GROMACS .gro file of C-alpha atoms in nm:
model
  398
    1UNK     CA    1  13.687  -4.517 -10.807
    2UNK     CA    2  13.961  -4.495 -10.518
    3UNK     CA    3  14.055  -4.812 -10.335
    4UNK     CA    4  14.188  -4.833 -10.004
    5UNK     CA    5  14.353  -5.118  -9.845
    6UNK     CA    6  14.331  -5.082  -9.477
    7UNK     CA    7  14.536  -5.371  -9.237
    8UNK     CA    8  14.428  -5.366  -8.908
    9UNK     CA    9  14.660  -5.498  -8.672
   10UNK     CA   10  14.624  -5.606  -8.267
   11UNK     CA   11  14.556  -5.332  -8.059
   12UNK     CA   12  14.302  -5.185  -7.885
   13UNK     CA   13  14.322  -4.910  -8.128
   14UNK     CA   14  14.113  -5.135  -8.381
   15UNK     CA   15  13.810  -4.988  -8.287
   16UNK     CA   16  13.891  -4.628  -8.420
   17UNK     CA   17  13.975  -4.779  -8.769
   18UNK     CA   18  13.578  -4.862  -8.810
   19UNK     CA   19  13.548  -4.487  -8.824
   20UNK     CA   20  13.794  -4.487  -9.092
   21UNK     CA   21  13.683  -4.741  -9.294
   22UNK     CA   22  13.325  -4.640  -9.265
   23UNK     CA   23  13.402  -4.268  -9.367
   24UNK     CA   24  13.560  -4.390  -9.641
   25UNK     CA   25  13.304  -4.630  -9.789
   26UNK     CA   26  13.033  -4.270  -9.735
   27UNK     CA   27  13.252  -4.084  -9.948
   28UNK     CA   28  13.265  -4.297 -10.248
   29UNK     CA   29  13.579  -4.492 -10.175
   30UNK     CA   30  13.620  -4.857 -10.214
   31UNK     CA   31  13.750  -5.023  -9.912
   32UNK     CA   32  13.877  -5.395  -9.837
   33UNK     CA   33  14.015  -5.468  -9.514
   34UNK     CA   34  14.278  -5.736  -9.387
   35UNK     CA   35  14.299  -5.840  -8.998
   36UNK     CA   36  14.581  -6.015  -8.843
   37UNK     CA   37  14.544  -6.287  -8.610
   38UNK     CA   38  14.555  -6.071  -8.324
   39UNK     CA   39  14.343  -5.817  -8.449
   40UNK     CA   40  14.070  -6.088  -8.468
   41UNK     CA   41  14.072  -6.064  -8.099
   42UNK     CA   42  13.968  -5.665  -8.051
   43UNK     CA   43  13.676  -5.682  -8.370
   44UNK     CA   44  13.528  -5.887  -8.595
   45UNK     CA   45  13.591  -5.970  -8.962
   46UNK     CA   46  13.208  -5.932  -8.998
   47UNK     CA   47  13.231  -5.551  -8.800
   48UNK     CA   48  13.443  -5.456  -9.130
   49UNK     CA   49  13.301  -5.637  -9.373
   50UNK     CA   50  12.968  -5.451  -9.275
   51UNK     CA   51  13.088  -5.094  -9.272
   52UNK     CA   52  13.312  -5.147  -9.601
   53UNK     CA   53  13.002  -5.338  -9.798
   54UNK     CA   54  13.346  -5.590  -9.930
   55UNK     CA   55  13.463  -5.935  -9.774
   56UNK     CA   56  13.669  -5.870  -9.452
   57UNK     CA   57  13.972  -6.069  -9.487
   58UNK     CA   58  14.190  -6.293  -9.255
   59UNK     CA   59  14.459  -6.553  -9.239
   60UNK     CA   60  14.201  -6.802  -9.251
   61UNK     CA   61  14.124  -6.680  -9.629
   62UNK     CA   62  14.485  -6.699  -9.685
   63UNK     CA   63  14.607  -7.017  -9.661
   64UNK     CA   64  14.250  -7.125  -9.846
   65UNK     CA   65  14.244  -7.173 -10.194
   66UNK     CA   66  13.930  -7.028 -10.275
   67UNK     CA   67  14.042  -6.735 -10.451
   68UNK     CA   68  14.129  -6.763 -10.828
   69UNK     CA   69  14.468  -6.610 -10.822
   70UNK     CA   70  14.676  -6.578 -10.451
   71UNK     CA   71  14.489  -6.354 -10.230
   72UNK     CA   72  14.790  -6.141 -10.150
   73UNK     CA   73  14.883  -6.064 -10.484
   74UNK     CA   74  14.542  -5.954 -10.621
   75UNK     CA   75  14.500  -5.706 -10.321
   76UNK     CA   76  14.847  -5.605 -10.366
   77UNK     CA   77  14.760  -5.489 -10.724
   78UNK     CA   78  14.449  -5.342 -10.655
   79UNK     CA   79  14.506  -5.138 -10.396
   80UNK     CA   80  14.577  -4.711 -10.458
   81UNK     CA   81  14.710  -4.713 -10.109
   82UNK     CA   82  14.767  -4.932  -9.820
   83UNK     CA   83  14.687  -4.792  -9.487
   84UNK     CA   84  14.834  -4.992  -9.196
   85UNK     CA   85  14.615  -4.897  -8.870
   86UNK     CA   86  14.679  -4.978  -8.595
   87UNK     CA   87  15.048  -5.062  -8.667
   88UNK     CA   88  15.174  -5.245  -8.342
   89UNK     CA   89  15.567  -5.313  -8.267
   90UNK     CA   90  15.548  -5.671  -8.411
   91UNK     CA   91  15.410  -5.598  -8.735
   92UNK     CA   92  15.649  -5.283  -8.778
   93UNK     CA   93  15.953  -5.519  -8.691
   94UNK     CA   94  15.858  -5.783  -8.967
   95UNK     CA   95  15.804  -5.451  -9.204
   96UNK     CA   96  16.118  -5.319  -9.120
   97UNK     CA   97  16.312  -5.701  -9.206
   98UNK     CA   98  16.087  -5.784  -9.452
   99UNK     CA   99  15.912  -6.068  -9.342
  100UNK     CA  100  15.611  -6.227  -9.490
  101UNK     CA  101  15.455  -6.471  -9.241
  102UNK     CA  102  15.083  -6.332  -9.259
  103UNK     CA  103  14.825  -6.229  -9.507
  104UNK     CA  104  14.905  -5.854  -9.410
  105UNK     CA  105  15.269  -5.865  -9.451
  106UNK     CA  106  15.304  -6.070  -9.806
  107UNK     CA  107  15.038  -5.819  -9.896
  108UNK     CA  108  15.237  -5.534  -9.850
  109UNK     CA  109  15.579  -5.755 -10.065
  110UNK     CA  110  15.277  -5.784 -10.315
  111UNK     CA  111  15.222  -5.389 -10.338
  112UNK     CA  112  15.360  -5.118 -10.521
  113UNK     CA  113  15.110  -4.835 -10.393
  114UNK     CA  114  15.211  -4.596 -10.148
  115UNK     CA  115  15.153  -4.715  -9.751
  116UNK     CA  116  15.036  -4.553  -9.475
  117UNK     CA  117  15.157  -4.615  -9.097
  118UNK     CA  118  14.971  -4.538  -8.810
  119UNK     CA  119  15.136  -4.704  -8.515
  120UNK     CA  120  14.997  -4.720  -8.175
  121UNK     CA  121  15.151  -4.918  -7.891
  122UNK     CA  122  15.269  -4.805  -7.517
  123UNK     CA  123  15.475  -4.501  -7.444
  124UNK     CA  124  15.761  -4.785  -7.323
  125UNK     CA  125  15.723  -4.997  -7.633
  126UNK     CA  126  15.712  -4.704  -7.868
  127UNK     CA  127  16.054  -4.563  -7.708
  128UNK     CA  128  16.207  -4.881  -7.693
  129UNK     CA  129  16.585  -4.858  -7.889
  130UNK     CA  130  16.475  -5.123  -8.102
  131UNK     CA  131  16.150  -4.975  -8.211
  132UNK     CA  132  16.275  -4.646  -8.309
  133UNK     CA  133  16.549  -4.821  -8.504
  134UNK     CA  134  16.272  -5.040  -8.730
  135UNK     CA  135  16.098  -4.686  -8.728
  136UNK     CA  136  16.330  -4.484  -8.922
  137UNK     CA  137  16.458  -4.834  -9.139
  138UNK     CA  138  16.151  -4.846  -9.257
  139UNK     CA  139  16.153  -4.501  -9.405
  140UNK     CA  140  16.395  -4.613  -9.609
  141UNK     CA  141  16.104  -4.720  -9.869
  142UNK     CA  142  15.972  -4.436  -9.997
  143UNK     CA  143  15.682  -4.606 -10.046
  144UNK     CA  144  15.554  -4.544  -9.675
  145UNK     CA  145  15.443  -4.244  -9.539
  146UNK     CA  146  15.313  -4.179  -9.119
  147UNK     CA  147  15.060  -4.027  -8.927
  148UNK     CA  148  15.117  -4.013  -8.565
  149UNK     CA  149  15.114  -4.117  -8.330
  150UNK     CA  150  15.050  -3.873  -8.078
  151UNK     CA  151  15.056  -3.856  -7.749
  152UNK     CA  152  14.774  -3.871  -7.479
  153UNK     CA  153  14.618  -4.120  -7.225
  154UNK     CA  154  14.632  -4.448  -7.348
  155UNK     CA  155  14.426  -4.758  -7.297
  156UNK     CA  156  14.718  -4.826  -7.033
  157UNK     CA  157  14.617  -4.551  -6.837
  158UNK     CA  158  14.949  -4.428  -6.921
  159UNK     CA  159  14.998  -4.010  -7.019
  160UNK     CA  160  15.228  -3.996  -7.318
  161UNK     CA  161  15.339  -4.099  -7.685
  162UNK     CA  162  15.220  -4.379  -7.865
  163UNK     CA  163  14.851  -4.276  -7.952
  164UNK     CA  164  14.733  -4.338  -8.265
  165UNK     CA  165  14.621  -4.077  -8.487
  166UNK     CA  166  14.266  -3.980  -8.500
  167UNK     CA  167  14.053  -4.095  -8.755
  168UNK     CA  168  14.029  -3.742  -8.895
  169UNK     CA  169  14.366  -3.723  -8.947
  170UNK     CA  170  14.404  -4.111  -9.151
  171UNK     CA  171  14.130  -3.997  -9.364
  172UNK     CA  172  14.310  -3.678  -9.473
  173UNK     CA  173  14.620  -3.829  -9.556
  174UNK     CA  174  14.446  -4.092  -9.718
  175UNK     CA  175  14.276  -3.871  -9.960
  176UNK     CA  176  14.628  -3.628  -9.968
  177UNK     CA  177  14.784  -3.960 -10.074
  178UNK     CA  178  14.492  -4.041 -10.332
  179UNK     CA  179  14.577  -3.734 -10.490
  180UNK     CA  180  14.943  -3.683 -10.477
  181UNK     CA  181  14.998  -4.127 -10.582
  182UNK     CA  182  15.283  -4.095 -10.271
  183UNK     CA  183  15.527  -3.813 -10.421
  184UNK     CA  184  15.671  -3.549 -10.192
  185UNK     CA  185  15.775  -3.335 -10.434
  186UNK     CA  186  15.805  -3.046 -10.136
  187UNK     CA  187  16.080  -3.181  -9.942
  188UNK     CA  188  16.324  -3.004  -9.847
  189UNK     CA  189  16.081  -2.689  -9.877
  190UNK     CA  190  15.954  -2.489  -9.583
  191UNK     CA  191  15.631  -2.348  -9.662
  192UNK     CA  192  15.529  -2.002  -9.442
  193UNK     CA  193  15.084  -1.976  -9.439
  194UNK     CA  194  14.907  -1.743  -9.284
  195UNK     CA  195  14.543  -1.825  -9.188
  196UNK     CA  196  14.241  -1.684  -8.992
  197UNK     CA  197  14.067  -1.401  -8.932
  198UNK     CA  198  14.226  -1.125  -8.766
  199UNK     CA  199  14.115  -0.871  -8.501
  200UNK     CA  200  14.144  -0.518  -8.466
  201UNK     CA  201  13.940  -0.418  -8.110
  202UNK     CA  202  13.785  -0.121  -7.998
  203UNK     CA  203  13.769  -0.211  -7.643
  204UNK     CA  204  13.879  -0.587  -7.475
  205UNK     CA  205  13.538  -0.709  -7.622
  206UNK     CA  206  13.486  -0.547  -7.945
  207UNK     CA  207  13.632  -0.616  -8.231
  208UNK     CA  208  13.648  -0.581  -8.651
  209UNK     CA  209  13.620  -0.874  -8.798
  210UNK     CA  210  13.514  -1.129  -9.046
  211UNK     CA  211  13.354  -1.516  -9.080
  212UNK     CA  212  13.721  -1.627  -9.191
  213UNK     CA  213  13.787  -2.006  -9.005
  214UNK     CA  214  14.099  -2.049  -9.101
  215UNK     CA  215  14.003  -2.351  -9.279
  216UNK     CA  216  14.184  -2.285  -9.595
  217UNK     CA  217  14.503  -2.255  -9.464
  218UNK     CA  218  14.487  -2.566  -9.256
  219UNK     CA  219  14.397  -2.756  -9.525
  220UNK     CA  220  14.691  -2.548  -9.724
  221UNK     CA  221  14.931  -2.661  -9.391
  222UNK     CA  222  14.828  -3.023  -9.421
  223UNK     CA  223  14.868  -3.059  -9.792
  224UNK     CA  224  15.199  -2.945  -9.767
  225UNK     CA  225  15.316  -3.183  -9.452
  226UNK     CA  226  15.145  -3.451  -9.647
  227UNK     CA  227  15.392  -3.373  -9.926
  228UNK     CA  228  15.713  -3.342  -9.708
  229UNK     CA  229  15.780  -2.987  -9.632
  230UNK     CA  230  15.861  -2.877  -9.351
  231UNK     CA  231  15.539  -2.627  -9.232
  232UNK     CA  232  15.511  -2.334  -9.033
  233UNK     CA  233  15.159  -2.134  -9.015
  234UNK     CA  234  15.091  -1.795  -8.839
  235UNK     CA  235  14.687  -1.776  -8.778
  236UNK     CA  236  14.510  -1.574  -8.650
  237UNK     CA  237  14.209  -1.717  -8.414
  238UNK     CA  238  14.098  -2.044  -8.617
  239UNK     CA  239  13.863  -2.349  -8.599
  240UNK     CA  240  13.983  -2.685  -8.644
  241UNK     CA  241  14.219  -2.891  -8.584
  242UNK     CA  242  14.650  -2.841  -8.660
  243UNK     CA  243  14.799  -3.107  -8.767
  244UNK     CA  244  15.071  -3.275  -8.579
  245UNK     CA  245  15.404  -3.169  -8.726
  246UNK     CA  246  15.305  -2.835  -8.776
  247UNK     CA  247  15.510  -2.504  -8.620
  248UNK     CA  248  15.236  -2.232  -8.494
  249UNK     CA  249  15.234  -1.928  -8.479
  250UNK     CA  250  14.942  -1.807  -8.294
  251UNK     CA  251  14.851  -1.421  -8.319
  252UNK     CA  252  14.516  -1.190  -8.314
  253UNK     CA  253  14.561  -0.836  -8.471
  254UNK     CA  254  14.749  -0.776  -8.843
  255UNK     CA  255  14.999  -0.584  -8.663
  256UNK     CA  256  15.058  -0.895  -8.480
  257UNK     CA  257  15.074  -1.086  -8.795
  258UNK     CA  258  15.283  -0.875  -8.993
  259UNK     CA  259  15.506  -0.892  -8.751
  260UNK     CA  260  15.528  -1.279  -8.733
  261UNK     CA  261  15.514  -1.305  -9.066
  262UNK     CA  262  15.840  -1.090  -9.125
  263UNK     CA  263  16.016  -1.320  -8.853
  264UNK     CA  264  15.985  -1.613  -9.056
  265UNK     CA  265  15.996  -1.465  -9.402
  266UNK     CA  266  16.316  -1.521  -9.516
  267UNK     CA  267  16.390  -1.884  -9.442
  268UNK     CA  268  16.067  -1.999  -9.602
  269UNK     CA  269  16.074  -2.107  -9.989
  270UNK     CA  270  15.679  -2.056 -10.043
  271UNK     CA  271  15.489  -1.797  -9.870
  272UNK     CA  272  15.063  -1.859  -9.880
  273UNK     CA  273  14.913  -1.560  -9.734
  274UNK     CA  274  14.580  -1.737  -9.735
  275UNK     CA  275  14.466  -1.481  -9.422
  276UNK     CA  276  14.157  -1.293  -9.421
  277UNK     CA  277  14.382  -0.956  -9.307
  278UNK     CA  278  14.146  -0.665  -9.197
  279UNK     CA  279  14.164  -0.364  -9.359
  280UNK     CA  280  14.121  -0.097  -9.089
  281UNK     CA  281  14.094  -0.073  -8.758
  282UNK     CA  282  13.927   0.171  -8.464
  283UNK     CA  283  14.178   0.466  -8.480
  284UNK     CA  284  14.148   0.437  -8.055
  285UNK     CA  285  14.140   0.149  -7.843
  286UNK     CA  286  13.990   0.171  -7.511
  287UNK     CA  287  14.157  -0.056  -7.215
  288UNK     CA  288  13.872  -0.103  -7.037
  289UNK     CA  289  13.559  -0.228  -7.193
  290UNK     CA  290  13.329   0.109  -7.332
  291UNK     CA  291  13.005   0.102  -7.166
  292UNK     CA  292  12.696   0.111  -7.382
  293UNK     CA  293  12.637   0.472  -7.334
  294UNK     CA  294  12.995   0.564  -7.423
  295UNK     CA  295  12.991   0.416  -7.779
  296UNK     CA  296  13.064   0.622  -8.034
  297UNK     CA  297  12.817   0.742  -8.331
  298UNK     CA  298  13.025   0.732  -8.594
  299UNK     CA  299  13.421   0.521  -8.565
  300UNK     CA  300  13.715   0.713  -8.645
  301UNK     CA  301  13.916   0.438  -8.841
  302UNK     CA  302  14.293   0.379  -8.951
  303UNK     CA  303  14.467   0.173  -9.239
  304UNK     CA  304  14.648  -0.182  -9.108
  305UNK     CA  305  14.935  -0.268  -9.260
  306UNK     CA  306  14.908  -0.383  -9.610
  307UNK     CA  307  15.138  -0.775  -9.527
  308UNK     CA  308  15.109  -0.867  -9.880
  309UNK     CA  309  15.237  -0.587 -10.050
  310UNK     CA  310  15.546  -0.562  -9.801
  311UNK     CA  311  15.638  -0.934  -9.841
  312UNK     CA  312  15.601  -0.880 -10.222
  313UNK     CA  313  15.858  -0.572 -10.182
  314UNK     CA  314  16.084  -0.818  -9.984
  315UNK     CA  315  16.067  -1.130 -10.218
  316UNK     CA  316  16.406  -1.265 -10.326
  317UNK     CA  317  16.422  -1.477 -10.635
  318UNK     CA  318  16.413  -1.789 -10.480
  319UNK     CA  319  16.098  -1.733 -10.335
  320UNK     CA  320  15.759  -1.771 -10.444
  321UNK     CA  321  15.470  -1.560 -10.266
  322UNK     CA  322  15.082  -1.675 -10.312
  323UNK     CA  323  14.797  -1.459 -10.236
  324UNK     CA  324  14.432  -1.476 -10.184
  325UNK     CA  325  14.154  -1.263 -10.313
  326UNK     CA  326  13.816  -1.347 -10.181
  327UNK     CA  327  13.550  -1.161 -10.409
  328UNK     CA  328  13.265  -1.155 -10.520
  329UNK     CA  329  13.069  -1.077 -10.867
  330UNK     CA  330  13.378  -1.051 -11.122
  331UNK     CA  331  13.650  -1.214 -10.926
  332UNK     CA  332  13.926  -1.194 -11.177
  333UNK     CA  333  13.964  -0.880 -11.247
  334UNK     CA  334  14.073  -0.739 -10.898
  335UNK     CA  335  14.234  -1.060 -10.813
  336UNK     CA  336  14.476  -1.018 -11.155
  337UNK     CA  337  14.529  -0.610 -11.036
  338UNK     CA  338  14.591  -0.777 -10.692
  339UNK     CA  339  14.891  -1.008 -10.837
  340UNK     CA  340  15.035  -0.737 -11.043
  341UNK     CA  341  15.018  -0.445 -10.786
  342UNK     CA  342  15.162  -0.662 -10.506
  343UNK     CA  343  15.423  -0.861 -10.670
  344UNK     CA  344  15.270  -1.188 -10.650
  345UNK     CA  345  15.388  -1.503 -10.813
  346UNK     CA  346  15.035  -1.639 -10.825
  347UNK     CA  347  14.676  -1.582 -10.668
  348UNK     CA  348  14.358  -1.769 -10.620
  349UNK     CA  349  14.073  -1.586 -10.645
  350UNK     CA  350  13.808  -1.756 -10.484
  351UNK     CA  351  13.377  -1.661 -10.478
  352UNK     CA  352  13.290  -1.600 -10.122
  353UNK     CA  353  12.883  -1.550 -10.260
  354UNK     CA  354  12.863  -1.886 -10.395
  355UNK     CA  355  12.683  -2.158 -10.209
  356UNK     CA  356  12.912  -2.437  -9.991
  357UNK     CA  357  13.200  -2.204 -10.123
  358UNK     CA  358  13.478  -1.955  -9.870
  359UNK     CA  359  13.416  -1.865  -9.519
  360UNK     CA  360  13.313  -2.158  -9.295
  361UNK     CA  361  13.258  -2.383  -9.540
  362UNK     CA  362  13.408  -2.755  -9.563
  363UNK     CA  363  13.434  -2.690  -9.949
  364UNK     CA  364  13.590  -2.416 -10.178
  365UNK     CA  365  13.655  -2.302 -10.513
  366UNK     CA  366  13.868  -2.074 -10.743
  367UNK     CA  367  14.038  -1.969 -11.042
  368UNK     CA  368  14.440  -1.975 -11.001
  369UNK     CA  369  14.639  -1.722 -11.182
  370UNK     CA  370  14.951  -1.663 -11.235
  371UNK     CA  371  15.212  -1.348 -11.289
  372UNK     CA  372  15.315  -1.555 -11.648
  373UNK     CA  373  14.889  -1.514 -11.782
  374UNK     CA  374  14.827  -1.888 -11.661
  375UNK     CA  375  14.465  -1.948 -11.559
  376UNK     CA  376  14.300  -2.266 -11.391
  377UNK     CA  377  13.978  -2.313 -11.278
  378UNK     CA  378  13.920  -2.528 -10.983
  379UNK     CA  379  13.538  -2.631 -10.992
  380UNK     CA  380  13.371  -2.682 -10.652
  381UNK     CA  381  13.584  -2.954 -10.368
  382UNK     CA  382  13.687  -2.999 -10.031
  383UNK     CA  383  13.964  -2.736  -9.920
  384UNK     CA  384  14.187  -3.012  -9.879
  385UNK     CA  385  14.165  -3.090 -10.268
  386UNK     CA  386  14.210  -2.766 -10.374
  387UNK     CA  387  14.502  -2.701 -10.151
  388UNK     CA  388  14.661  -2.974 -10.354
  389UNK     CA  389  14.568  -2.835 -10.650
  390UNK     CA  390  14.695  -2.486 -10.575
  391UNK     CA  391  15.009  -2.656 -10.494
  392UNK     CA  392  15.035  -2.855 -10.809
  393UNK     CA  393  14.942  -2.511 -11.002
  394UNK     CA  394  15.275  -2.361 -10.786
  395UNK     CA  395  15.478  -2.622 -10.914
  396UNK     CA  396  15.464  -2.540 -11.269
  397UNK     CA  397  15.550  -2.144 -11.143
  398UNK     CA  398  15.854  -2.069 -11.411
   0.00000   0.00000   0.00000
């Protein structure tokens, strides 16, 4: 079983973390909980120790000895990783010197696990010289890892940075971190993905379509933040949310793709064309929406470009290219005559006629393959999973 540390520190921000921690304790995850002093003040060690179904632990159980070996040290060991949420000025200054004058921070001298930061704090205390300069020296460690904050109003009233990440957010990189034990073994990568659906209209109303969210390739975008590269993602219309740290591309037809694709082509190290590209499109496009009547019987329809094939074409060594083949029935044998016919470094073919599986769904699956005969099954998770598991299975690409 997983087990999350989670160190809630004073600021009004400690109310989103019972979101967090809750989540967490649903999905299977054990979760203890430390609050500072000040934290104390915005919730209550009972609030946690409710939603995490473990003791809720303070200062107070500190400096007690109750426990059979020091408190700090045992949660130190046991912890996978160490979320810090809220993570206010004071608490990232003692982080930054390495002090230990608090359950929380000898905790964190007690770890070895990876850490997450999520500060929140003031727009003026966030850009405060000082701040910023504990900010980056704690990077130094690369043990810790960030998420946020971002900017919006805050409890101030105040309309800029400092906003803590949303509890979506935490609990991705949580389980990112889970999986990848802290490494960022893609930094100093960029990563190009394309996601969505695209659109070919007939009219400014009708379109060509298909059920693709996007999904996929935001999960593929956050996997690869999470693991340090440095992320841009061309989508077509999408639903959910893009991570903060992301570059966007935003674009509607595969023309319109293609194009943005082939902008950003050659700086990028990995290419994941994770799109759901149309095929055709209406031969003629009327600029003013057809009425009813005008319709036609039967569509006269044309060939879009083919993106994958022309990347593939364009590939220099240095660069890998990953495709996509949504099927379903047999899905490896036009996914393998996919990767061979469009020069692909490695494909996942994934069932779009299996149940919680492809288009729309929170949850995917797929069998990765490889232009060197490698094959891997992933077996039914959350896209976020098996982005990381694509990208572990791109790794070992000779």
């Amino acid at each position: 079983m997983a087990k999350v540390l989670i160190g809630i520190g004073g600021g009004i921000a400690a109310y989103k973390v019972c979101e967090v921690v809750s989540a967490l304790a649903k999905l299977g995850v054990e979760v203890k909980v430390i609050l500072t002093a000040a934290a104390c003040e915005f919730i209550t060690p009972l609030t946690l120790a409710t939603l995490s179904r473990n003791p809720a632990f303070t200062d107070r159980d500190f400096w007690q000895a109750k426990h059979g070996r020091p408190l700090h040290i045992e949660l130190g060991e046991w912890a996978n990783v160490f979320v810090i949420a809220p993570l206010t000025a004071n608490s990232l200054a003692k982080l930054a010197h390495g002090f230990a004058d608090n359950l929380l921070t000898n905790t964190v001298l007690a770890s070895t696990c990876p850490i997450l930061l999520a500060p929140a704090m003031n727009t003026d205390m966030w850009e405060q010289l000082t701040v910023q300069r504990n900010w980056q020296q704690v990077f130094a460690d690369p043990r810790y890892h960030s998420v946020g904050p971002g900017a919006g109003v805050l409890a101030c009233d105040r309309i800029g940075s400092g906003r803590m990440a949303e509890p979506s957010e935490i609990i991705a990189h949580i389980k990112s971190l889970l999986h990848t034990k802290g490494k960022k073994d893609l930094t100093g990568k960029r990563v190009l993905i394309s996601a969505g659906g695209t659109r070919e209209f007939l009219d400014p109303v009708r379109f060509i379509g298909n059920p693709s969210t996007g999904k996929m390739g935001l999960a593929l975008a956050t996997a690869a933040l999470h693991r340090g590269a440095s992320v841009t993602l061309v989508h077509a219309p999408i639903n959910g949310e893009i991570p903060l740290g992301v570059k966007t591309v935003g674009v509607m037809s595969a023309a319109e793709m293609q194009k943005a694709m082939l902008e950003h082509f050659s700086s990028a190290d990995l290419i994941i064309m994770s799109a759901a590209v149309a095929d055709v499109k209406p031969a003629n496009y009327a600029r003013e929406k057809l009425p009813k009547k005008a319709l036609p019987s039967s569509l006269d329809l044309a060939f879009v470009p083919d993106i994958v094939a022309e990347l593939g074409n364009l590939k220099q060594p240095h660069q890998k290219l990953v495709g996509f083949a949504a099927q379903t029935g047999d899905i490896v044998t036009p996914a393998l005559e996919k990767l061979q016919r469009k020069k692909l470094d490695a494909i996942a073919a994934n069932p779009i006629d299996k149940l919680n599986s492809g288009f729309a769904s929170e949850n995917n699956q797929a069998i990765l393959l490889d232009s060197q005969g490698r094959q891997v099954e992933i077996p039914p998770c959350s896209k976020l999973e098996m982005a990381h598991l694509l990208y572990d299975f791109v790794q070992e690409l000779g």
